[in-house]
Amino acid sequence: MVGSALDTVSADEARARLTDQLLANGWIASPAVEAAFRRVPRHLFATDGVSVEAAYADDVVITRRGPDGRATSSISAPWLQAYMLEQATLAPGARVLEVGSGGYNAALIADVVGPDGTVVTVDIDADVIDRARTGLDRAGYRQVTVVHGDGEYAHQPGAPYDAIIVTVETPDLPPAWLDQLTPAGVLIVPLRIRGMTRCLTLRRHEDHLLATAALQCGFVPMQGNGRHPTRRLPLHGDDVVLILDDTTTEVNPDALAAALHSPRREAWSPVTITMQEGSSFESLHLWLASQPRPFGTLAVDRERAAGLVDPQDRFFCPTLLTADSFAYLAMRKLDDTTWQFGVHGFGPDADTLTADMLDLITLWEHDHRHHPGPTITVHPTGTHPPKPDGPHLLVTRRHATTAVTWPASGNPR
């Protein structure tokens, strides 16, 4: 794939186009990150058979799958890698740990921190580590330390780190990450919060961590001792799957599957969105997840489930639940530029659930849509976060409790 002069020229041109695109879309903001994207050859880290065009698309490149066909390792989308690098605000000479390897992102980090910096990348999969080492050597970043190990424990020999960048989805923050972070260090982590993954920029604040930025994202899940899988309940084979991410939500899978065959209840809110607003409503997902009630997300194969369900998001659609009923966020097109939010409900409690979700959508529109999103803080499990004034959600895991706090009604931040 990279053997001929034509391949090399093509890769150079594709890399320049990708960088220009990331700049134009605002994902790259600093000269150091721009230079890294212009220099690091992404195609050297892709698996055999991936074309140069695909290697430099602004999209994920899957590099390894598990026995079930799901991705276990990938090269993240360039826009997201650029975002995380910008959030880390790395200076020349910085010490950085990457949890979850692949090689390409470690090379970008190494380019930014320069020859006086230190970059350690750790992964639990030996094959991933071998591919990362090979790619880094070929790309000229031999100074990166590649470690085969469980990212749950970070890598003490390289500590302390000015930044820890986690490139796998995690439901928890293990103590080693904070123990090996400098007092002023930054932790960039895709944290799963009740099925909703947000890339958080976390810094120490008093006795806890405060998220200074949060962005909706998707990553392959953590493996090893930090693994905390969601519960996946097939409602219509693999075409319609309900995903539960907390132990407090209990449902009857058979009753929910049967509910799919009941008449679908549809209700539509007065809340709309235009194409120009794009993903500006991502806080709606987190708002719906923040309610103190049974909650899950729906994953759907749109083609095979066509005519049965039509969720707003086919991967992680917010869903309110009772033991035998569910209602999910829906959306329909009103004209060429405008879409309308609504709800589809199934089962004996469909009317109640759809009415509840409509109320929540309207409340989000009135109190939260046009204001900053929630405050997200992370506290050691066993401590007690301060009681907030507004609506809030506490997600308690083995090591850490995440608090999602919304401004009180009429009092946006």
Short mmCIF file of C-alpha atoms in Angstrom, two decimals:
data_model
loop_
_atom_site.label_atom_id
_atom_site.label_comp_id
_atom_site.label_asym_id
_atom_site.label_seq_id
_atom_site.Cartn_x
_atom_site.Cartn_y
_atom_site.Cartn_z
CA MET A 1 0.00 0.00 0.00
CA VAL A 2 2.86 2.39 0.75
CA GLY A 3 5.61 0.93 -1.35
CA SER A 4 5.56 3.08 -4.47
CA ALA A 5 6.38 6.74 -5.05
CA LEU A 6 2.83 7.23 -6.30
CA ASP A 7 1.47 5.89 -2.99
CA THR A 8 3.71 8.29 -1.03
CA VAL A 9 2.65 11.31 -3.07
CA SER A 10 -0.98 10.30 -2.73
CA ALA A 11 -0.59 9.94 1.03
CA ASP A 12 1.07 13.36 1.30
CA GLU A 13 -1.74 14.97 -0.65
CA ALA A 14 -4.43 13.15 1.33
CA ARG A 15 -2.79 14.14 4.62
CA ALA A 16 -2.67 17.80 3.56
CA ARG A 17 -6.34 17.73 2.54
CA LEU A 18 -7.35 16.15 5.85
CA THR A 19 -5.43 18.75 7.84
CA ASP A 20 -6.95 21.57 5.81
CA GLN A 21 -10.40 20.11 6.49
CA LEU A 22 -9.77 19.87 10.25
CA LEU A 23 -8.58 23.49 10.26
CA ALA A 24 -11.59 24.70 8.29
CA ASN A 25 -13.99 22.88 10.64
CA GLY A 26 -12.35 24.34 13.73
CA TRP A 27 -11.03 21.10 15.22
CA ILE A 28 -7.42 22.24 14.88
CA ALA A 29 -6.67 25.57 16.54
CA SER A 30 -2.96 25.57 17.39
CA PRO A 31 0.13 25.54 15.14
CA ALA A 32 1.65 22.59 17.03
CA VAL A 33 -1.36 20.34 16.47
CA GLU A 34 -1.60 21.44 12.84
CA ALA A 35 2.07 20.60 12.28
CA ALA A 36 1.59 17.16 13.84
CA PHE A 37 -1.30 16.33 11.53
CA ARG A 38 0.68 17.50 8.53
CA ARG A 39 3.68 15.36 9.47
CA VAL A 40 2.44 12.09 10.95
CA PRO A 41 1.66 9.47 8.26
CA ARG A 42 -1.69 8.01 9.37
CA HIS A 43 -1.71 5.35 6.66
CA LEU A 44 1.30 3.62 8.24
CA PHE A 45 -0.87 2.71 11.24
CA ALA A 46 -3.84 1.32 9.30
CA THR A 47 -4.26 -2.40 8.74
CA ASP A 48 -3.43 -4.08 5.44
CA GLY A 49 -6.03 -3.50 2.78
CA VAL A 50 -7.02 -0.01 3.97
CA SER A 51 -6.62 2.40 1.08
CA VAL A 52 -4.81 5.71 1.38
CA GLU A 53 -8.14 7.44 0.79
CA ALA A 54 -9.76 5.56 3.69
CA ALA A 55 -6.74 6.09 5.93
CA TYR A 56 -7.06 9.87 5.54
CA ALA A 57 -10.84 10.12 5.70
CA ASP A 58 -12.16 12.00 8.72
CA ASP A 59 -13.51 8.76 10.10
CA VAL A 60 -12.66 5.80 12.32
CA VAL A 61 -10.43 3.04 10.95
CA ILE A 62 -11.23 -0.30 12.59
CA THR A 63 -8.01 -2.23 13.19
CA ARG A 64 -9.20 -5.21 15.25
CA ARG A 65 -12.49 -6.96 16.01
CA GLY A 66 -13.51 -9.44 18.67
CA PRO A 67 -15.18 -12.84 18.09
CA ASP A 68 -18.60 -11.14 18.08
CA GLY A 69 -17.55 -8.82 15.26
CA ARG A 70 -17.50 -5.69 17.42
CA ALA A 71 -14.49 -3.41 17.20
CA THR A 72 -11.92 -3.86 19.98
CA SER A 73 -9.29 -1.50 18.57
CA SER A 74 -9.38 1.37 16.11
CA ILE A 75 -7.74 4.55 14.96
CA SER A 76 -10.11 7.22 16.19
CA ALA A 77 -11.64 9.78 13.85
CA PRO A 78 -9.13 12.60 13.18
CA TRP A 79 -11.57 15.34 14.28
CA LEU A 80 -11.82 13.69 17.71
CA GLN A 81 -8.07 13.13 18.01
CA ALA A 82 -7.50 16.79 17.14
CA TYR A 83 -10.08 17.86 19.72
CA MET A 84 -8.44 15.81 22.47
CA LEU A 85 -4.97 17.11 21.61
CA GLU A 86 -6.20 20.70 21.68
CA GLN A 87 -7.94 20.11 25.02
CA ALA A 88 -4.74 18.69 26.50
CA THR A 89 -2.84 21.96 25.73
CA LEU A 90 0.46 20.09 25.56
CA ALA A 91 3.66 22.07 25.80
CA PRO A 92 7.06 21.03 24.41
CA GLY A 93 8.75 18.73 26.91
CA ALA A 94 5.49 17.51 28.46
CA ARG A 95 5.13 13.99 29.84
CA VAL A 96 2.05 12.21 28.46
CA LEU A 97 0.44 8.82 29.01
CA GLU A 98 -1.96 7.40 26.45
CA VAL A 99 -4.30 4.63 27.65
CA GLY A 100 -5.44 2.55 24.69
CA SER A 101 -2.93 2.29 21.88
CA GLY A 102 -2.80 2.03 18.13
CA GLY A 103 0.28 4.10 17.47
CA TYR A 104 -1.04 6.99 15.40
CA ASN A 105 -2.34 9.10 18.27
CA ALA A 106 0.86 8.47 20.23
CA ALA A 107 2.84 9.73 17.22
CA LEU A 108 0.72 12.90 17.10
CA ILE A 109 1.36 13.46 20.82
CA ALA A 110 5.08 12.85 20.38
CA ASP A 111 5.20 15.35 17.54
CA VAL A 112 3.51 17.99 19.69
CA VAL A 113 5.66 17.52 22.83
CA GLY A 114 8.86 17.36 20.78
CA PRO A 115 12.18 15.60 21.38
CA ASP A 116 12.34 16.68 25.02
CA GLY A 117 8.91 15.27 25.81
CA THR A 118 7.97 11.80 27.03
CA VAL A 119 5.17 9.72 25.55
CA VAL A 120 4.05 6.36 26.92
CA THR A 121 1.26 4.38 25.25
CA VAL A 122 -0.23 1.32 26.96
CA ASP A 123 -2.65 -1.34 25.73
CA ILE A 124 -3.81 -4.72 27.03
CA ASP A 125 -3.84 -6.39 23.60
CA ALA A 126 -0.42 -7.74 22.57
CA ASP A 127 -1.31 -7.66 18.86
CA VAL A 128 -2.33 -4.00 19.12
CA ILE A 129 0.93 -3.19 20.87
CA ASP A 130 2.98 -5.00 18.21
CA ARG A 131 1.20 -3.08 15.44
CA ALA A 132 1.66 0.23 17.30
CA ARG A 133 5.39 -0.40 17.76
CA THR A 134 5.80 -1.29 14.11
CA GLY A 135 3.89 1.78 12.94
CA LEU A 136 5.76 4.13 15.25
CA ASP A 137 9.13 2.79 14.09
CA ARG A 138 8.17 3.10 10.43
CA ALA A 139 6.86 6.63 10.96
CA GLY A 140 10.02 7.74 12.76
CA TYR A 141 8.69 8.02 16.33
CA ARG A 142 10.90 5.45 18.00
CA GLN A 143 11.13 7.57 21.17
CA VAL A 144 7.57 6.61 22.15
CA THR A 145 7.50 3.97 24.91
CA VAL A 146 5.04 1.19 24.03
CA VAL A 147 3.80 -0.89 26.97
CA HIS A 148 1.82 -4.11 26.99
CA GLY A 149 -0.31 -3.85 30.12
CA ASP A 150 -3.68 -3.12 31.65
CA GLY A 151 -4.49 0.58 31.32
CA GLU A 152 -6.43 0.38 34.60
CA TYR A 153 -3.04 0.69 36.34
CA ALA A 154 -1.52 3.31 34.00
CA HIS A 155 2.31 3.02 33.94
CA GLN A 156 4.09 4.02 37.12
CA PRO A 157 7.67 3.93 35.73
CA GLY A 158 6.86 6.89 33.45
CA ALA A 159 4.98 8.95 36.03
CA PRO A 160 4.21 11.66 36.86
CA TYR A 161 2.37 12.78 33.73
CA ASP A 162 1.32 16.28 32.73
CA ALA A 163 -1.53 14.75 30.75
CA ILE A 164 -3.24 11.38 30.56
CA ILE A 165 -5.23 10.88 27.36
CA VAL A 166 -7.58 7.90 27.43
CA THR A 167 -8.64 6.59 24.02
CA VAL A 168 -11.03 3.87 25.17
CA GLU A 169 -14.50 4.27 26.62
CA THR A 170 -14.46 3.80 30.38
CA PRO A 171 -17.26 3.76 32.95
CA ASP A 172 -14.92 4.61 35.83
CA LEU A 173 -11.76 6.48 36.79
CA PRO A 174 -9.24 4.15 38.44
CA PRO A 175 -7.06 5.62 41.22
CA ALA A 176 -3.82 5.02 39.29
CA TRP A 177 -4.76 7.67 36.73
CA LEU A 178 -4.99 10.39 39.35
CA ASP A 179 -2.07 9.07 41.41
CA GLN A 180 0.20 9.31 38.36
CA LEU A 181 -1.06 12.73 37.21
CA THR A 182 0.76 15.90 38.25
CA PRO A 183 -1.22 18.27 40.52
CA ALA A 184 -1.84 20.64 37.60
CA GLY A 185 -2.24 17.85 35.06
CA VAL A 186 -5.19 17.23 32.78
CA LEU A 187 -7.10 14.00 32.24
CA ILE A 188 -8.86 13.61 28.89
CA VAL A 189 -11.25 10.67 29.14
CA PRO A 190 -14.29 9.28 27.29
CA LEU A 191 -16.46 8.60 30.34
CA ARG A 192 -19.65 6.56 30.00
CA ILE A 193 -22.48 8.14 31.98
CA ARG A 194 -25.61 5.97 32.00
CA GLY A 195 -25.01 4.89 28.44
CA MET A 196 -23.98 8.35 27.23
CA THR A 197 -20.26 8.72 26.48
CA ARG A 198 -18.74 12.17 26.83
CA CYS A 199 -15.12 13.09 26.22
CA LEU A 200 -14.37 15.02 29.41
CA THR A 201 -11.51 17.41 30.03
CA LEU A 202 -10.94 16.94 33.77
CA ARG A 203 -8.78 18.99 36.11
CA ARG A 204 -8.42 18.94 39.87
CA HIS A 205 -10.73 21.30 41.74
CA GLU A 206 -10.66 21.27 45.53
CA ASP A 207 -11.25 17.61 46.52
CA HIS A 208 -12.66 16.41 43.20
CA LEU A 209 -12.31 16.67 39.42
CA LEU A 210 -14.16 19.27 37.38
CA ALA A 211 -14.95 18.89 33.69
CA THR A 212 -14.02 22.08 31.86
CA ALA A 213 -15.30 20.67 28.56
CA ALA A 214 -17.53 17.79 27.45
CA LEU A 215 -18.12 16.44 23.97
CA GLN A 216 -20.30 13.57 22.76
CA CYS A 217 -18.13 10.79 21.35
CA GLY A 218 -17.76 7.07 20.81
CA PHE A 219 -14.82 4.75 21.54
CA VAL A 220 -14.20 1.03 21.82
CA PRO A 221 -14.81 -0.11 25.42
CA MET A 222 -12.20 -0.61 28.12
CA GLN A 223 -10.88 -4.14 28.58
CA GLY A 224 -9.06 -5.75 31.48
CA ASN A 225 -9.83 -5.02 35.14
CA GLY A 226 -11.47 -1.73 34.21
CA ARG A 227 -14.03 -3.47 32.05
CA HIS A 228 -17.62 -2.81 33.09
CA PRO A 229 -19.84 -3.98 30.26
CA THR A 230 -23.34 -2.76 29.67
CA ARG A 231 -26.27 -5.18 29.68
CA ARG A 232 -27.55 -5.80 26.16
CA LEU A 233 -31.12 -7.08 25.89
CA PRO A 234 -32.18 -8.16 22.36
CA LEU A 235 -35.79 -7.13 21.80
CA HIS A 236 -35.92 -8.21 18.16
CA GLY A 237 -32.76 -10.23 17.64
CA ASP A 238 -29.79 -7.96 16.96
CA ASP A 239 -32.03 -5.57 15.03
CA VAL A 240 -33.37 -3.86 18.16
CA VAL A 241 -31.25 -4.01 21.32
CA LEU A 242 -31.92 -2.28 24.64
CA ILE A 243 -28.72 -1.30 26.46
CA LEU A 244 -28.70 -0.83 30.25
CA ASP A 245 -25.79 0.85 31.99
CA ASP A 246 -26.83 0.82 35.65
CA THR A 247 -27.80 -1.79 38.19
CA THR A 248 -30.83 0.16 39.40
CA THR A 249 -32.87 -0.36 36.24
CA GLU A 250 -34.72 -3.67 36.18
CA VAL A 251 -36.99 -4.69 33.32
CA ASN A 252 -38.71 -7.76 31.92
CA PRO A 253 -36.95 -8.47 28.60
CA ASP A 254 -39.67 -10.80 27.36
CA ALA A 255 -42.38 -8.25 28.12
CA LEU A 256 -40.42 -5.49 26.36
CA ALA A 257 -39.91 -7.71 23.32
CA ALA A 258 -43.64 -8.45 23.29
CA ALA A 259 -44.36 -4.73 23.55
CA LEU A 260 -42.82 -4.24 20.11
CA HIS A 261 -45.81 -6.04 18.64
CA SER A 262 -48.31 -3.66 20.28
CA PRO A 263 -49.55 -0.53 18.47
CA ARG A 264 -46.92 2.19 18.42
CA ARG A 265 -47.86 5.37 20.27
CA GLU A 266 -46.51 8.50 18.54
CA ALA A 267 -46.47 11.99 20.01
CA TRP A 268 -44.71 15.12 18.76
CA SER A 269 -43.36 18.06 20.71
CA PRO A 270 -43.29 21.72 19.66
CA VAL A 271 -39.48 21.56 19.75
CA THR A 272 -37.68 21.68 16.40
CA ILE A 273 -34.12 21.88 15.12
CA THR A 274 -32.60 23.04 11.84
CA MET A 275 -29.79 21.49 9.87
CA GLN A 276 -27.63 24.52 10.64
CA GLU A 277 -27.80 23.76 14.35
CA GLY A 278 -26.24 20.35 13.76
CA SER A 279 -25.44 18.52 16.99
CA SER A 280 -26.38 21.43 19.25
CA PHE A 281 -28.98 19.24 20.93
CA GLU A 282 -26.54 16.65 22.29
CA SER A 283 -27.28 17.95 25.79
CA LEU A 284 -30.84 16.66 25.31
CA HIS A 285 -29.55 13.09 25.44
CA LEU A 286 -27.72 13.73 28.70
CA TRP A 287 -30.73 15.61 30.09
CA LEU A 288 -32.98 12.63 29.45
CA ALA A 289 -30.41 10.29 31.02
CA SER A 290 -30.21 12.53 34.09
CA GLN A 291 -33.73 11.79 35.28
CA PRO A 292 -34.10 9.68 38.46
CA ARG A 293 -36.03 6.91 36.76
CA PRO A 294 -35.46 3.68 34.80
CA PHE A 295 -33.46 4.54 31.69
CA GLY A 296 -31.64 2.83 28.85
CA THR A 297 -30.50 3.38 25.30
CA LEU A 298 -31.71 1.73 22.12
CA ALA A 299 -29.42 0.44 19.36
CA VAL A 300 -31.17 -0.30 16.06
CA ASP A 301 -30.36 -1.64 12.63
CA ARG A 302 -32.43 0.85 10.65
CA GLU A 303 -32.71 -1.26 7.53
CA ARG A 304 -33.72 -4.52 9.15
CA ALA A 305 -35.93 -2.82 11.74
CA ALA A 306 -37.59 -0.48 9.25
CA GLY A 307 -41.30 -0.14 9.90
CA LEU A 308 -40.89 -1.41 13.46
CA VAL A 309 -38.87 1.29 15.23
CA ASP A 310 -37.37 4.58 14.04
CA PRO A 311 -35.24 6.13 16.80
CA GLN A 312 -33.58 9.54 16.53
CA ASP A 313 -30.16 7.93 17.09
CA ARG A 314 -29.50 4.41 15.84
CA PHE A 315 -26.62 3.75 18.25
CA PHE A 316 -27.52 5.35 21.60
CA CYS A 317 -31.11 6.56 21.56
CA PRO A 318 -32.43 7.76 24.97
CA THR A 319 -35.20 5.48 26.21
CA LEU A 320 -37.52 5.76 29.22
CA LEU A 321 -38.62 2.47 30.73
CA THR A 322 -40.99 0.58 32.93
CA ALA A 323 -40.75 -3.17 33.47
CA ASP A 324 -42.85 -3.93 30.39
CA SER A 325 -42.92 -0.71 28.32
CA PHE A 326 -40.54 1.76 26.71
CA ALA A 327 -40.50 5.08 24.89
CA TYR A 328 -37.60 6.49 22.89
CA LEU A 329 -36.65 9.84 21.40
CA ALA A 330 -37.79 10.21 17.81
CA MET A 331 -37.39 12.82 15.09
CA ARG A 332 -39.23 13.58 11.85
CA LYS A 333 -38.50 15.88 8.95
CA LEU A 334 -40.85 18.83 8.52
CA ASP A 335 -39.20 20.43 5.50
CA ASP A 336 -35.81 20.65 3.79
CA THR A 337 -34.17 22.31 6.79
CA THR A 338 -36.29 21.58 9.87
CA TRP A 339 -36.77 18.51 12.03
CA GLN A 340 -39.18 17.95 14.92
CA PHE A 341 -38.55 16.05 18.16
CA GLY A 342 -41.07 13.50 19.31
CA VAL A 343 -41.53 10.18 21.08
CA HIS A 344 -42.48 6.63 20.07
CA GLY A 345 -43.86 4.42 22.83
CA PHE A 346 -44.65 0.71 23.12
CA GLY A 347 -46.39 -1.40 25.75
CA PRO A 348 -49.06 -0.92 28.42
CA ASP A 349 -47.39 2.23 29.79
CA ALA A 350 -46.74 3.81 26.39
CA ASP A 351 -49.11 6.74 26.95
CA THR A 352 -47.53 7.67 30.27
CA LEU A 353 -43.95 7.28 29.04
CA THR A 354 -44.49 9.32 25.88
CA ALA A 355 -46.17 12.10 27.87
CA ASP A 356 -43.29 12.10 30.35
CA MET A 357 -40.66 12.35 27.62
CA LEU A 358 -42.56 15.14 25.87
CA ASP A 359 -42.57 17.08 29.14
CA LEU A 360 -38.83 16.53 29.52
CA ILE A 361 -38.11 17.66 25.95
CA THR A 362 -40.14 20.83 26.52
CA LEU A 363 -38.38 21.49 29.82
CA TRP A 364 -35.00 21.07 28.16
CA GLU A 365 -36.05 23.52 25.44
CA HIS A 366 -37.15 26.10 28.01
CA ASP A 367 -34.44 25.79 30.66
CA HIS A 368 -31.31 24.24 29.12
CA ARG A 369 -31.12 24.19 25.35
CA HIS A 370 -29.83 27.71 24.84
CA HIS A 371 -27.62 27.76 27.93
CA PRO A 372 -24.43 25.97 28.96
CA GLY A 373 -24.93 22.30 29.68
CA PRO A 374 -24.60 20.63 33.06
CA THR A 375 -21.68 20.82 35.43
CA ILE A 376 -19.92 17.45 35.50
CA THR A 377 -17.73 16.57 38.47
CA VAL A 378 -16.07 13.32 39.51
CA HIS A 379 -15.62 12.36 43.17
CA PRO A 380 -13.94 9.39 44.85
CA THR A 381 -16.58 6.79 45.62
CA GLY A 382 -17.45 6.95 49.31
CA THR A 383 -17.32 10.73 49.47
CA HIS A 384 -20.45 12.84 49.31
CA PRO A 385 -20.73 15.44 46.54
CA PRO A 386 -22.39 18.68 47.70
CA LYS A 387 -26.16 18.66 47.33
CA PRO A 388 -26.94 20.66 44.17
CA ASP A 389 -29.65 23.27 43.73
CA GLY A 390 -30.88 21.98 40.37
CA PRO A 391 -31.72 18.61 38.80
CA HIS A 392 -28.87 16.15 39.06
CA LEU A 393 -27.70 12.61 38.44
CA LEU A 394 -25.19 10.59 40.47
CA VAL A 395 -23.54 7.62 38.77
CA THR A 396 -21.60 5.56 41.29
CA ARG A 397 -18.98 3.10 40.12
CA ARG A 398 -16.33 1.10 41.96
CA HIS A 399 -13.76 3.90 42.10
CA ALA A 400 -15.56 7.14 41.33
CA THR A 401 -18.96 8.82 41.44
CA THR A 402 -19.86 11.13 38.57
CA ALA A 403 -22.23 14.00 39.35
CA VAL A 404 -24.14 15.65 36.49
CA THR A 405 -25.76 18.83 37.79
CA TRP A 406 -28.13 20.99 35.77
CA PRO A 407 -28.81 24.66 36.56
CA ALA A 408 -31.94 25.24 38.60
CA SER A 409 -34.96 26.31 36.54
CA GLY A 410 -34.73 30.00 35.70
CA ASN A 411 -31.12 30.18 36.86
CA PRO A 412 -28.87 29.16 33.94
CA ARG A 413 -25.13 29.34 34.50
#
